[in-house]
Amino acid sequence: MIARRWLGAALGVVLAAFMVTAAPSGPFVLTARVETTPVESRGDAADDSAIWFNRASPGESRVLATDKLRGLEVYDLHGRNVQSLPLGRLNNVDLRQDVPMRGGYMDLAVATHRDELGLAVFEIQDSGQVRFLGLARTGLEEIYGVCLYRYGEQLHVFSNGKDGRYMQHRLAVSDSGPEVTLLREFRLDSQPEGCVVDDPSGRLFMGEESVGVWVMAASPDAALDRDLVIRAEAPLAADIEGLALHGSEFLLVSSQGNHRFAVLEAAPPYRLRGIFRIDHDPVAGIGHVRDTDGVAVSAHDFGPGFRQGLVVVQDGDNAPRNQNFKYLAWAQIAEVLGLDDAIGQARRR
């Protein structure tokens, strides 16, 4: 069920009850399969990630992740740090591959740069090496979250600030560096961070930390009406942080307030398919996951261990070591939540 932004409070309560009662039993308990080298910075430092798929050699794919006190870190599928770019306070990161740019095609990543109040733009080369292309300033104060949108042949960037303000820019890369053109602005009522766009459907999902997850049209020409997909209340809790998509079928939401993850169908009526948490694996020696900020999902086949896709989650409690990121196989989630049939049905529609 979807709560319209303009509905009265009483009706909103009724709809919220429907959303919650649709939830299956849970939370289910999973364990991570891989964990990354801890970030270099102490304290609350690791934050968000994005997954780059190496089409020529899937086992050589990369995970780009932010140390929000230091810069961008790059990991392989074994969790080893293979590259570090100490560029300052980078918060959230997202990427798109095969973007038409500069007369060819580029794999590009964009991170919010909180020191420069702008966007740090990177190229990911065929080898997986990441190259910093430059900064594009947005004028957005306290820039925070970011997500990318492939709009036809264009690449758009949604960025937000702690005051709830969103900006949508078109990104171009020239010989002189990245350039952005403002397309529209809008605002949520309180602090957002995580967001994600389903390119084929043009749906923009936005987390408002104390409220829940909204959905609206990503097209710059569309109306600004938005719908509430799920509230930040039981079985979830504030803060709503990371959002990620497995293909166009499922939306993954991290609920930092109660260390849970929700999986919803990514199309109306956005049915909640289940809740899980990630606990300690004593055999593998990989710890639990708590206080999660960013999440990333890719539906590609990465080879043994990650045939149905890869899930990367930030671990806000990796004591006694610094924070890090942990990997799960999407197959683990699909099995406990019974999602395989739903994927087949969605693809046949």
XYZ file of C-alpha atoms in Angstrom:
349
model
C 0.000 0.000 0.000
C 1.208 3.504 -0.773
C 0.559 6.597 1.339
C 0.102 9.715 -0.789
C 2.009 12.740 0.411
C -1.160 14.810 0.638
C -3.256 12.291 2.613
C -4.433 13.264 6.079
C -2.791 11.938 9.192
C -5.647 9.564 10.047
C -5.639 7.897 6.648
C -1.840 7.709 6.781
C -2.069 5.683 10.010
C -4.495 3.240 8.373
C -2.254 2.780 5.343
C 0.799 2.335 7.549
C -0.992 -0.502 9.322
C -1.529 -2.251 5.971
C 2.139 -1.812 5.057
C 3.329 -3.391 8.311
C 0.873 -6.303 8.397
C 2.031 -7.345 4.920
C 5.486 -8.198 6.303
C 6.495 -11.890 6.470
C 7.916 -13.380 9.640
C 11.451 -12.448 10.573
C 14.015 -11.189 10.908
C 15.893 -14.001 9.225
C 19.535 -14.350 10.208
C 22.327 -14.403 7.619
C 26.115 -14.267 7.785
C 28.575 -12.440 5.554
C 30.823 -14.393 3.202
C 33.634 -11.851 2.808
C 34.798 -8.772 4.676
C 37.081 -6.006 3.468
C 40.275 -4.664 4.898
C 39.222 -2.095 7.542
C 39.319 1.544 6.491
C 42.306 3.570 7.647
C 40.339 6.191 9.584
C 39.178 5.542 13.121
C 35.663 6.105 14.422
C 32.627 6.589 12.209
C 34.433 6.512 8.859
C 33.310 3.780 6.432
C 30.062 4.796 4.768
C 28.865 3.868 1.272
C 29.794 1.607 -1.632
C 29.158 0.924 -5.322
C 29.888 -2.210 -7.352
C 31.763 -2.212 -10.672
C 31.253 -5.314 -12.839
C 34.175 -6.428 -14.989
C 32.450 -7.870 -18.054
C 35.637 -9.371 -19.467
C 36.599 -11.030 -16.185
C 33.827 -11.004 -13.542
C 36.169 -12.287 -10.851
C 38.204 -9.090 -11.267
C 35.262 -6.817 -10.462
C 35.691 -4.026 -7.921
C 33.905 -2.457 -4.972
C 34.336 1.311 -4.623
C 33.734 2.500 -1.077
C 34.071 5.696 0.905
C 36.107 6.421 3.986
C 34.245 9.613 4.761
C 37.163 11.024 6.728
C 39.769 10.270 4.051
C 38.629 9.444 0.524
C 37.788 6.562 -1.797
C 38.890 2.960 -1.282
C 38.782 0.210 -3.906
C 38.449 -3.485 -3.010
C 38.503 -6.737 -4.954
C 35.981 -9.561 -4.496
C 38.173 -11.053 -1.762
C 37.870 -7.835 0.266
C 41.466 -6.799 -0.306
C 42.228 -3.112 -0.694
C 43.719 -2.688 -4.179
C 43.659 1.109 -4.515
C 43.294 4.142 -2.267
C 42.503 7.710 -3.330
C 42.921 10.099 -0.344
C 40.904 13.017 -1.688
C 39.159 14.257 1.452
C 35.742 13.731 2.999
C 33.814 11.663 0.463
C 30.435 10.515 1.762
C 28.226 8.596 -0.688
C 29.172 7.031 -4.025
C 27.342 5.588 -7.034
C 28.373 4.484 -10.536
C 27.108 3.700 -14.025
C 28.827 1.738 -16.776
C 28.918 2.272 -20.552
C 27.853 5.915 -20.366
C 28.036 7.785 -23.706
C 30.640 10.463 -23.089
C 33.415 12.242 -25.002
C 32.617 10.464 -28.249
C 32.806 7.001 -26.692
C 31.666 5.118 -23.618
C 32.920 5.506 -20.065
C 32.384 3.805 -16.729
C 31.882 6.654 -14.250
C 31.568 6.921 -10.478
C 30.436 10.005 -8.564
C 30.914 10.698 -4.849
C 29.760 13.615 -2.718
C 32.731 15.700 -1.524
C 31.841 17.359 1.787
C 34.984 19.511 1.913
C 34.397 20.975 -1.550
C 30.554 20.997 -1.412
C 30.454 19.266 -4.748
C 30.816 16.048 -6.722
C 34.020 14.075 -7.140
C 33.954 12.292 -10.495
C 35.973 9.175 -11.340
C 36.571 6.998 -14.379
C 36.827 3.240 -13.905
C 39.132 1.808 -16.546
C 38.825 -1.646 -18.132
C 41.437 -2.981 -15.730
C 39.423 -1.823 -12.710
C 41.829 1.002 -11.981
C 40.006 4.115 -10.767
C 41.102 7.539 -12.008
C 40.005 10.855 -10.487
C 38.681 13.194 -13.191
C 37.942 16.271 -11.101
C 35.331 18.143 -9.097
C 32.022 19.694 -10.078
C 30.640 22.120 -7.507
C 26.879 22.177 -6.964
C 26.372 24.945 -4.408
C 24.551 22.475 -2.195
C 25.403 23.165 1.444
C 26.258 20.154 3.604
C 26.146 17.857 0.579
C 25.456 14.328 1.742
C 23.900 11.600 -0.417
C 24.131 10.859 -4.137
C 22.691 8.522 -6.764
C 22.994 8.332 -10.546
C 20.340 8.016 -13.264
C 20.816 6.955 -16.871
C 18.277 9.140 -18.726
C 18.467 8.106 -22.348
C 21.969 9.018 -23.479
C 22.458 11.404 -20.534
C 23.842 10.779 -17.067
C 22.021 12.591 -14.266
C 23.153 13.053 -10.676
C 20.794 13.392 -7.711
C 22.535 14.870 -4.668
C 21.053 15.943 -1.355
C 21.927 17.961 1.725
C 21.182 17.494 5.401
C 18.455 20.151 5.230
C 16.378 17.934 2.904
C 17.237 19.759 -0.303
C 17.726 17.746 -3.500
C 19.385 18.823 -6.750
C 19.227 17.011 -10.085
C 22.096 17.768 -12.464
C 23.122 16.543 -15.895
C 26.761 15.454 -15.845
C 29.168 15.826 -18.741
C 32.893 15.133 -18.929
C 35.038 17.315 -21.203
C 38.781 17.654 -21.706
C 38.782 20.240 -18.911
C 37.007 17.924 -16.462
C 33.471 17.223 -15.209
C 30.702 19.786 -15.694
C 27.158 19.815 -14.300
C 23.981 21.552 -15.422
C 21.180 22.069 -12.916
C 17.860 20.597 -14.099
C 15.580 20.930 -11.069
C 15.439 21.199 -7.279
C 13.040 19.898 -4.646
C 13.049 19.223 -0.928
C 12.126 16.602 1.647
C 10.869 17.786 5.022
C 13.809 16.408 7.013
C 17.253 14.852 6.568
C 17.742 12.417 3.681
C 20.801 10.456 2.596
C 20.476 7.240 0.639
C 18.828 7.204 -2.764
C 18.763 4.954 -5.820
C 17.230 5.111 -9.302
C 15.821 2.254 -11.350
C 16.823 3.429 -14.825
C 14.373 1.337 -16.905
C 11.279 2.456 -14.966
C 12.559 5.937 -14.107
C 11.735 5.515 -10.415
C 13.761 7.463 -7.849
C 13.734 5.981 -4.338
C 14.777 8.352 -1.526
C 15.371 7.617 2.139
C 14.204 10.258 4.607
C 15.972 9.061 7.730
C 13.260 9.625 10.341
C 10.271 9.082 8.022
C 10.835 6.236 5.564
C 11.379 5.611 1.862
C 9.745 7.745 -0.843
C 9.387 7.077 -4.555
C 8.930 9.627 -7.348
C 9.576 10.014 -11.059
C 13.249 10.627 -11.861
C 12.627 12.361 -15.186
C 13.518 16.058 -14.984
C 10.229 16.904 -16.729
C 8.024 14.915 -14.344
C 5.845 16.248 -11.547
C 7.309 16.291 -8.051
C 4.545 14.154 -6.510
C 5.925 11.377 -4.350
C 4.576 8.308 -2.573
C 5.640 6.712 0.694
C 6.799 3.151 0.107
C 7.609 2.095 3.677
C 7.736 3.931 7.002
C 10.645 4.135 9.457
C 8.720 2.131 12.052
C 8.258 -1.527 12.971
C 9.539 -3.775 11.531
C 12.110 -1.069 10.660
C 13.231 1.962 12.674
C 14.813 5.366 12.126
C 17.425 5.900 10.748
C 16.736 4.777 7.201
C 20.124 4.868 5.513
C 21.217 2.853 2.482
C 19.065 1.988 -0.563
C 20.008 -0.367 -3.403
C 18.317 -2.278 -6.228
C 18.725 -5.867 -7.363
C 17.912 -5.390 -11.030
C 14.497 -3.786 -11.337
C 12.837 -6.383 -9.125
C 13.833 -5.707 -5.509
C 14.703 -2.735 -3.302
C 17.068 -3.294 -0.360
C 16.793 -0.862 2.573
C 19.145 -0.627 5.558
C 17.484 0.317 8.830
C 20.324 1.641 10.966
C 18.085 2.167 13.972
C 17.524 -1.556 14.588
C 20.297 -3.226 12.532
C 17.805 -4.683 10.048
C 17.529 -4.894 6.274
C 14.249 -4.894 4.392
C 13.607 -6.297 0.924
C 10.666 -4.857 -0.986
C 9.382 -5.381 -4.494
C 10.602 -2.414 -6.528
C 7.301 -1.858 -8.352
C 3.823 -0.961 -7.054
C 2.460 -1.885 -4.584
C 6.043 -2.210 -3.211
C 5.230 -5.322 -1.203
C 7.535 -6.042 1.717
C 9.068 -9.473 1.129
C 11.023 -9.857 4.336
C 13.462 -8.629 6.964
C 16.898 -9.972 7.816
C 19.923 -9.167 9.933
C 23.564 -10.194 9.602
C 25.149 -11.982 12.556
C 28.586 -13.317 13.453
C 29.913 -16.388 11.617
C 32.146 -18.204 14.111
C 33.401 -20.685 11.515
C 34.542 -18.104 8.959
C 35.529 -15.640 11.695
C 33.505 -12.827 10.107
C 31.713 -10.586 12.575
C 28.164 -9.328 12.692
C 26.913 -6.212 10.887
C 25.454 -3.368 12.937
C 24.621 0.343 12.452
C 24.713 0.030 8.666
C 25.006 3.193 6.569
C 25.327 2.428 2.863
C 24.381 -0.701 0.910
C 25.066 -1.717 -2.690
C 23.677 -4.549 -4.819
C 24.512 -5.863 -8.277
C 22.510 -8.574 -10.062
C 25.406 -9.654 -12.311
C 26.971 -13.109 -12.197
C 30.335 -12.592 -10.478
C 31.321 -16.246 -10.602
C 31.542 -18.851 -7.828
C 29.952 -17.649 -4.603
C 28.073 -14.750 -6.185
C 26.236 -16.259 -9.167
C 22.938 -14.424 -8.536
C 24.541 -11.174 -7.516
C 26.638 -9.422 -4.912
C 25.529 -7.426 -1.860
C 27.890 -5.035 -0.044
C 26.965 -3.537 3.337
C 28.823 -1.088 5.550
C 29.546 -2.365 9.048
C 29.372 0.391 11.630
C 30.625 -1.908 14.419
C 33.688 -3.885 13.411
C 35.342 -3.673 16.836
C 38.101 -3.938 17.851
C 39.222 -2.989 14.335
C 38.147 0.025 12.303
C 34.902 -0.090 10.366
C 34.759 -2.052 7.128
C 32.407 -3.489 4.486
C 31.011 -6.988 4.274
C 29.864 -9.018 1.251
C 26.902 -11.358 0.973
C 25.615 -13.390 -1.957
C 22.195 -12.327 -3.193
C 21.365 -16.059 -3.301
C 21.482 -16.121 0.516
C 18.770 -13.466 0.682
C 16.713 -14.964 -2.138
C 16.694 -18.367 -0.449
C 15.503 -17.304 2.988
C 12.921 -14.859 1.608
C 11.737 -17.100 -1.242
C 12.449 -14.518 -3.941
C 13.424 -16.695 -6.909
C 9.833 -17.283 -8.046
C 9.087 -13.566 -7.777
C 12.020 -12.715 -10.068
C 10.771 -15.139 -12.705
C 7.223 -13.786 -12.514
C 8.391 -10.170 -12.733
C 10.530 -10.860 -15.802
C 7.627 -12.631 -17.555
C 5.274 -9.659 -17.085
